[in-house]
């Protein structure tokens, strides 16, 4: 069966929709990765500087780790 | 437009997690050997804390490696891992210098500990590069 103009138009619409879905999926994944990296970096900062204000007990808990890695401490 | 491959980046994070935990424990052992800092907490507590610190650092650096993909320093996986690991440590250490300026009595710098920190950061880079080299992304899929 030859493709009628209607069918060709439908294919284009499907292609566009797929592209939108795929682009959306990549963007969501990118946001997820960015959030994970930000959380990891935040965790590192809390651990390396012992920010008790953010995580209570972080200063004392990570004290030895901080010194062993050469971060300034009291 | 094809989707970006999903598993390799997940692989980098997972690899960073187990390498990071091992690195954290290695940090504890190396610190005991060098004596740069005499630990104050019990071994069991430190195993958890050093493991947690290593987990965060390992996953972060491995995540950066994964995000860079094939863009590498002089085309070398090893140099890239070393640069990212040392760069991350250096950025944190430089922020520590700011803390020292703001409160020198509390945040006093310590030369041997800083040297050990940089060496350990380079060690993490070597471990991550070795793990990436010998356990490449998607090899098992």
mmCIF file of C-alpha atoms in Angstrom:
data_model
loop_
_atom_site.group_PDB
_atom_site.id
_atom_site.type_symbol
_atom_site.label_atom_id
_atom_site.label_comp_id
_atom_site.label_asym_id
_atom_site.label_seq_id
_atom_site.Cartn_x
_atom_site.Cartn_y
_atom_site.Cartn_z
ATOM 1 C CA UNK A 1 0.000 0.000 0.000
ATOM 2 C CA UNK A 2 1.345 3.392 -0.959
ATOM 3 C CA UNK A 3 1.692 5.925 1.814
ATOM 4 C CA UNK A 4 -1.005 8.516 1.542
ATOM 5 C CA UNK A 5 -0.318 12.109 2.608
ATOM 6 C CA UNK A 6 -2.370 11.421 5.744
ATOM 7 C CA UNK A 7 -0.203 8.452 6.707
ATOM 8 C CA UNK A 8 3.016 10.384 6.040
ATOM 9 C CA UNK A 9 1.698 13.188 8.225
ATOM 10 C CA UNK A 10 0.867 10.690 10.957
ATOM 11 C CA UNK A 11 4.388 9.254 10.802
ATOM 12 C CA UNK A 12 5.827 12.723 11.177
ATOM 13 C CA UNK A 13 3.625 13.343 14.182
ATOM 14 C CA UNK A 14 4.699 10.056 15.773
ATOM 15 C CA UNK A 15 8.360 10.889 15.083
ATOM 16 C CA UNK A 16 7.959 14.298 16.674
ATOM 17 C CA UNK A 17 6.233 12.801 19.711
ATOM 18 C CA UNK A 18 8.964 10.177 20.115
ATOM 19 C CA UNK A 19 11.601 12.893 19.891
ATOM 20 C CA UNK A 20 9.793 14.919 22.548
ATOM 21 C CA UNK A 21 9.531 11.896 24.826
ATOM 22 C CA UNK A 22 13.178 11.030 24.314
ATOM 23 C CA UNK A 23 14.326 14.607 24.824
ATOM 24 C CA UNK A 24 12.186 14.793 27.954
ATOM 25 C CA UNK A 25 13.660 11.546 29.256
ATOM 26 C CA UNK A 26 17.209 12.821 28.764
ATOM 27 C CA UNK A 27 16.378 16.071 30.532
ATOM 28 C CA UNK A 28 14.844 14.296 33.517
ATOM 29 C CA UNK A 29 17.857 12.012 33.696
ATOM 30 C CA UNK A 30 20.138 15.038 33.529
ATOM 31 C CA UNK A 31 18.276 16.675 36.413
ATOM 32 C CA UNK A 32 18.545 13.451 38.412
ATOM 33 C CA UNK A 33 22.281 13.217 37.790
ATOM 34 C CA UNK A 34 22.762 16.884 38.681
ATOM 35 C CA UNK A 35 20.805 16.381 41.912
ATOM 36 C CA UNK A 36 22.832 13.277 42.807
ATOM 37 C CA UNK A 37 26.117 15.084 42.134
ATOM 38 C CA UNK A 38 24.968 18.067 44.209
ATOM 39 C CA UNK A 39 23.982 15.753 47.081
ATOM 40 C CA UNK A 40 27.323 13.946 46.901
ATOM 41 C CA UNK A 41 29.213 17.239 46.878
ATOM 42 C CA UNK A 42 27.126 18.513 49.789
ATOM 43 C CA UNK A 43 27.851 15.326 51.716
ATOM 44 C CA UNK A 44 31.569 15.717 51.038
ATOM 45 C CA UNK A 45 31.515 19.315 52.274
ATOM 46 C CA UNK A 46 29.647 18.293 55.435
ATOM 47 C CA UNK A 47 32.132 15.468 56.043
ATOM 48 C CA UNK A 48 35.287 17.450 55.253
ATOM 49 C CA UNK A 49 34.362 20.495 57.317
ATOM 50 C CA UNK A 50 32.234 18.784 59.960
ATOM 51 C CA UNK A 51 29.214 21.013 59.508
ATOM 52 C CA UNK A 52 27.207 20.220 62.623
ATOM 53 C CA UNK A 53 24.622 22.804 61.629
ATOM 54 C CA UNK A 54 23.673 20.687 58.607
ATOM 55 C CA UNK A 55 24.109 17.190 60.058
ATOM 56 C CA UNK A 56 24.260 17.093 63.860
ATOM 57 C CA UNK A 57 27.231 15.035 65.010
ATOM 58 C CA UNK A 58 29.094 15.394 61.702
ATOM 59 C CA UNK A 59 31.984 17.288 63.275
ATOM 60 C CA UNK A 60 32.747 14.712 65.915
ATOM 61 C CA UNK A 61 31.856 11.701 63.796
ATOM 62 C CA UNK A 62 34.049 12.622 60.835
ATOM 63 C CA UNK A 63 36.808 14.163 62.960
ATOM 64 C CA UNK A 64 39.483 11.518 62.329
ATOM 65 C CA UNK A 65 38.582 11.228 58.636
ATOM 66 C CA UNK A 66 38.950 14.984 58.246
ATOM 67 C CA UNK A 67 42.398 15.046 59.853
ATOM 68 C CA UNK A 68 43.600 12.013 57.893
ATOM 69 C CA UNK A 69 42.674 13.829 54.667
ATOM 70 C CA UNK A 70 44.487 17.008 55.650
ATOM 71 C CA UNK A 71 41.492 19.261 56.102
ATOM 72 C CA UNK A 72 41.928 22.014 58.675
ATOM 73 C CA UNK A 73 40.342 21.304 62.027
ATOM 74 C CA UNK A 74 40.666 22.441 65.610
ATOM 75 C CA UNK B 1 17.555 11.073 18.231
ATOM 76 C CA UNK B 2 18.884 8.124 20.238
ATOM 77 C CA UNK B 3 18.878 8.227 23.988
ATOM 78 C CA UNK B 4 22.208 8.549 25.727
ATOM 79 C CA UNK B 5 23.402 5.205 27.077
ATOM 80 C CA UNK B 6 22.219 4.734 30.645
ATOM 81 C CA UNK B 7 24.213 1.897 32.090
ATOM 82 C CA UNK B 8 27.762 3.279 31.785
ATOM 83 C CA UNK B 9 27.090 6.272 34.073
ATOM 84 C CA UNK B 10 25.321 4.030 36.576
ATOM 85 C CA UNK B 11 28.391 1.841 36.376
ATOM 86 C CA UNK B 12 30.622 4.782 37.209
ATOM 87 C CA UNK B 13 28.580 5.614 40.307
ATOM 88 C CA UNK B 14 28.510 2.003 41.487
ATOM 89 C CA UNK B 15 32.219 1.603 40.838
ATOM 90 C CA UNK B 16 32.881 4.866 42.680
ATOM 91 C CA UNK B 17 30.896 3.541 45.645
ATOM 92 C CA UNK B 18 32.859 0.338 46.214
ATOM 93 C CA UNK B 19 36.205 1.847 45.262
ATOM 94 C CA UNK B 20 35.449 4.781 47.580
ATOM 95 C CA UNK B 21 34.661 2.532 50.542
ATOM 96 C CA UNK B 22 37.878 0.563 49.970
ATOM 97 C CA UNK B 23 39.797 3.833 49.642
ATOM 98 C CA UNK B 24 38.272 5.119 52.880
ATOM 99 C CA UNK B 25 39.456 2.024 54.731
ATOM 100 C CA UNK B 26 42.863 2.274 53.036
ATOM 101 C CA UNK B 27 43.012 5.885 54.250
ATOM 102 C CA UNK B 28 42.487 4.655 57.803
ATOM 103 C CA UNK B 29 45.268 2.074 57.431
ATOM 104 C CA UNK B 30 47.731 4.432 55.745
ATOM 105 C CA UNK B 31 47.085 7.095 58.360
ATOM 106 C CA UNK B 32 47.870 4.537 61.068
ATOM 107 C CA UNK B 33 51.108 3.653 59.264
ATOM 108 C CA UNK B 34 52.277 7.227 58.703
ATOM 109 C CA UNK B 35 51.082 8.482 62.070
ATOM 110 C CA UNK B 36 50.150 11.838 60.518
ATOM 111 C CA UNK B 37 47.180 11.951 62.869
ATOM 112 C CA UNK B 38 46.591 9.820 65.935
ATOM 113 C CA UNK B 39 42.959 8.787 65.682
ATOM 114 C CA UNK B 40 40.693 9.524 68.614
ATOM 115 C CA UNK B 41 37.711 7.295 67.862
ATOM 116 C CA UNK B 42 37.451 3.485 68.140
ATOM 117 C CA UNK B 43 38.296 1.383 65.106
ATOM 118 C CA UNK B 44 34.714 0.200 64.584
ATOM 119 C CA UNK B 45 33.424 3.773 64.489
ATOM 120 C CA UNK B 46 36.218 4.875 62.173
ATOM 121 C CA UNK B 47 35.586 1.992 59.787
ATOM 122 C CA UNK B 48 32.031 3.263 59.346
ATOM 123 C CA UNK B 49 33.007 6.934 59.097
ATOM 124 C CA UNK B 50 35.983 6.473 56.781
ATOM 125 C CA UNK B 51 33.886 4.138 54.659
ATOM 126 C CA UNK B 52 31.103 6.734 54.463
ATOM 127 C CA UNK B 53 33.533 9.528 53.605
ATOM 128 C CA UNK B 54 35.171 7.351 50.972
ATOM 129 C CA UNK B 55 31.786 6.404 49.538
ATOM 130 C CA UNK B 56 30.825 10.057 49.018
ATOM 131 C CA UNK B 57 34.202 11.046 47.573
ATOM 132 C CA UNK B 58 34.519 7.969 45.368
ATOM 133 C CA UNK B 59 31.025 8.347 43.926
ATOM 134 C CA UNK B 60 31.529 12.061 43.291
ATOM 135 C CA UNK B 61 34.859 11.686 41.484
ATOM 136 C CA UNK B 62 33.655 8.623 39.560
ATOM 137 C CA UNK B 63 30.517 10.569 38.611
ATOM 138 C CA UNK B 64 32.683 13.358 37.202
ATOM 139 C CA UNK B 65 34.663 10.756 35.240
ATOM 140 C CA UNK B 66 31.434 9.317 33.864
ATOM 141 C CA UNK B 67 30.078 12.729 32.914
ATOM 142 C CA UNK B 68 33.281 13.582 31.064
ATOM 143 C CA UNK B 69 32.912 10.385 29.052
ATOM 144 C CA UNK B 70 35.580 10.157 26.380
ATOM 145 C CA UNK B 71 36.882 13.681 27.056
ATOM 146 C CA UNK B 72 40.107 12.907 28.867
ATOM 147 C CA UNK B 73 43.240 14.750 29.942
ATOM 148 C CA UNK B 74 45.756 14.080 27.147
ATOM 149 C CA UNK B 75 43.551 11.159 26.186
ATOM 150 C CA UNK B 76 44.591 9.281 29.298
ATOM 151 C CA UNK B 77 42.142 7.643 31.682
ATOM 152 C CA UNK B 78 44.780 7.631 34.440
ATOM 153 C CA UNK B 79 45.617 11.343 34.112
ATOM 154 C CA UNK B 80 41.913 12.210 34.045
ATOM 155 C CA UNK B 81 41.191 10.245 37.216
ATOM 156 C CA UNK B 82 44.237 11.736 38.945
ATOM 157 C CA UNK B 83 43.323 15.281 37.871
ATOM 158 C CA UNK B 84 39.698 14.954 38.986
ATOM 159 C CA UNK B 85 40.564 13.338 42.303
ATOM 160 C CA UNK B 86 43.387 15.742 43.150
ATOM 161 C CA UNK B 87 41.354 18.681 41.821
ATOM 162 C CA UNK B 88 38.424 17.805 44.074
ATOM 163 C CA UNK B 89 40.714 17.521 47.095
ATOM 164 C CA UNK B 90 42.467 20.778 46.167
ATOM 165 C CA UNK B 91 39.160 22.652 45.832
ATOM 166 C CA UNK B 92 38.072 21.444 49.273
ATOM 167 C CA UNK B 93 41.499 22.223 50.722
ATOM 168 C CA UNK B 94 41.462 25.751 49.263
ATOM 169 C CA UNK B 95 38.084 26.351 50.873
ATOM 170 C CA UNK B 96 39.750 25.103 54.059
ATOM 171 C CA UNK B 97 42.347 27.863 53.649
ATOM 172 C CA UNK B 98 39.492 30.358 53.700
ATOM 173 C CA UNK B 99 38.327 28.794 56.968
ATOM 174 C CA UNK B 100 41.862 29.134 58.337
ATOM 175 C CA UNK B 101 41.883 32.834 57.467
ATOM 176 C CA UNK B 102 38.505 33.347 59.093
ATOM 177 C CA UNK B 103 39.395 31.513 62.314
ATOM 178 C CA UNK B 104 43.129 30.614 62.461
ATOM 179 C CA UNK B 105 42.994 29.326 66.011
ATOM 180 C CA UNK B 106 40.312 26.752 65.314
ATOM 181 C CA UNK B 107 41.132 25.805 61.701
ATOM 182 C CA UNK B 108 44.895 25.653 61.853
ATOM 183 C CA UNK B 109 46.631 23.972 58.899
ATOM 184 C CA UNK B 110 48.853 20.937 59.347
ATOM 185 C CA UNK B 111 51.562 20.275 56.748
ATOM 186 C CA UNK B 112 52.029 16.499 57.100
ATOM 187 C CA UNK B 113 48.276 15.894 57.193
ATOM 188 C CA UNK B 114 47.782 18.045 54.096
ATOM 189 C CA UNK B 115 50.563 16.199 52.250
ATOM 190 C CA UNK B 116 48.973 12.908 53.247
ATOM 191 C CA UNK B 117 45.565 14.165 52.066
ATOM 192 C CA UNK B 118 46.938 15.064 48.636
ATOM 193 C CA UNK B 119 48.749 11.723 48.344
ATOM 194 C CA UNK B 120 45.569 9.881 49.333
ATOM 195 C CA UNK B 121 43.571 11.870 46.771
ATOM 196 C CA UNK B 122 46.058 10.799 44.110
ATOM 197 C CA UNK B 123 45.680 7.242 45.412
ATOM 198 C CA UNK B 124 41.919 7.469 44.915
ATOM 199 C CA UNK B 125 42.536 8.575 41.335
ATOM 200 C CA UNK B 126 44.770 5.567 40.711
ATOM 201 C CA UNK B 127 42.215 3.209 42.261
ATOM 202 C CA UNK B 128 39.340 4.646 40.209
ATOM 203 C CA UNK B 129 41.354 4.545 36.992
ATOM 204 C CA UNK B 130 42.421 0.965 37.684
ATOM 205 C CA UNK B 131 38.847 -0.068 38.455
ATOM 206 C CA UNK B 132 37.600 1.631 35.268
ATOM 207 C CA UNK B 133 40.386 0.013 33.258
ATOM 208 C CA UNK B 134 39.831 -3.501 34.554
ATOM 209 C CA UNK B 135 36.043 -3.271 35.060
ATOM 210 C CA UNK B 136 35.010 -1.173 32.028
ATOM 211 C CA UNK B 137 31.433 0.069 31.689
ATOM 212 C CA UNK B 138 28.940 -2.385 30.208
ATOM 213 C CA UNK B 139 31.457 -5.192 29.948
ATOM 214 C CA UNK B 140 29.155 -7.549 31.813
ATOM 215 C CA UNK B 141 25.918 -6.561 30.041
#
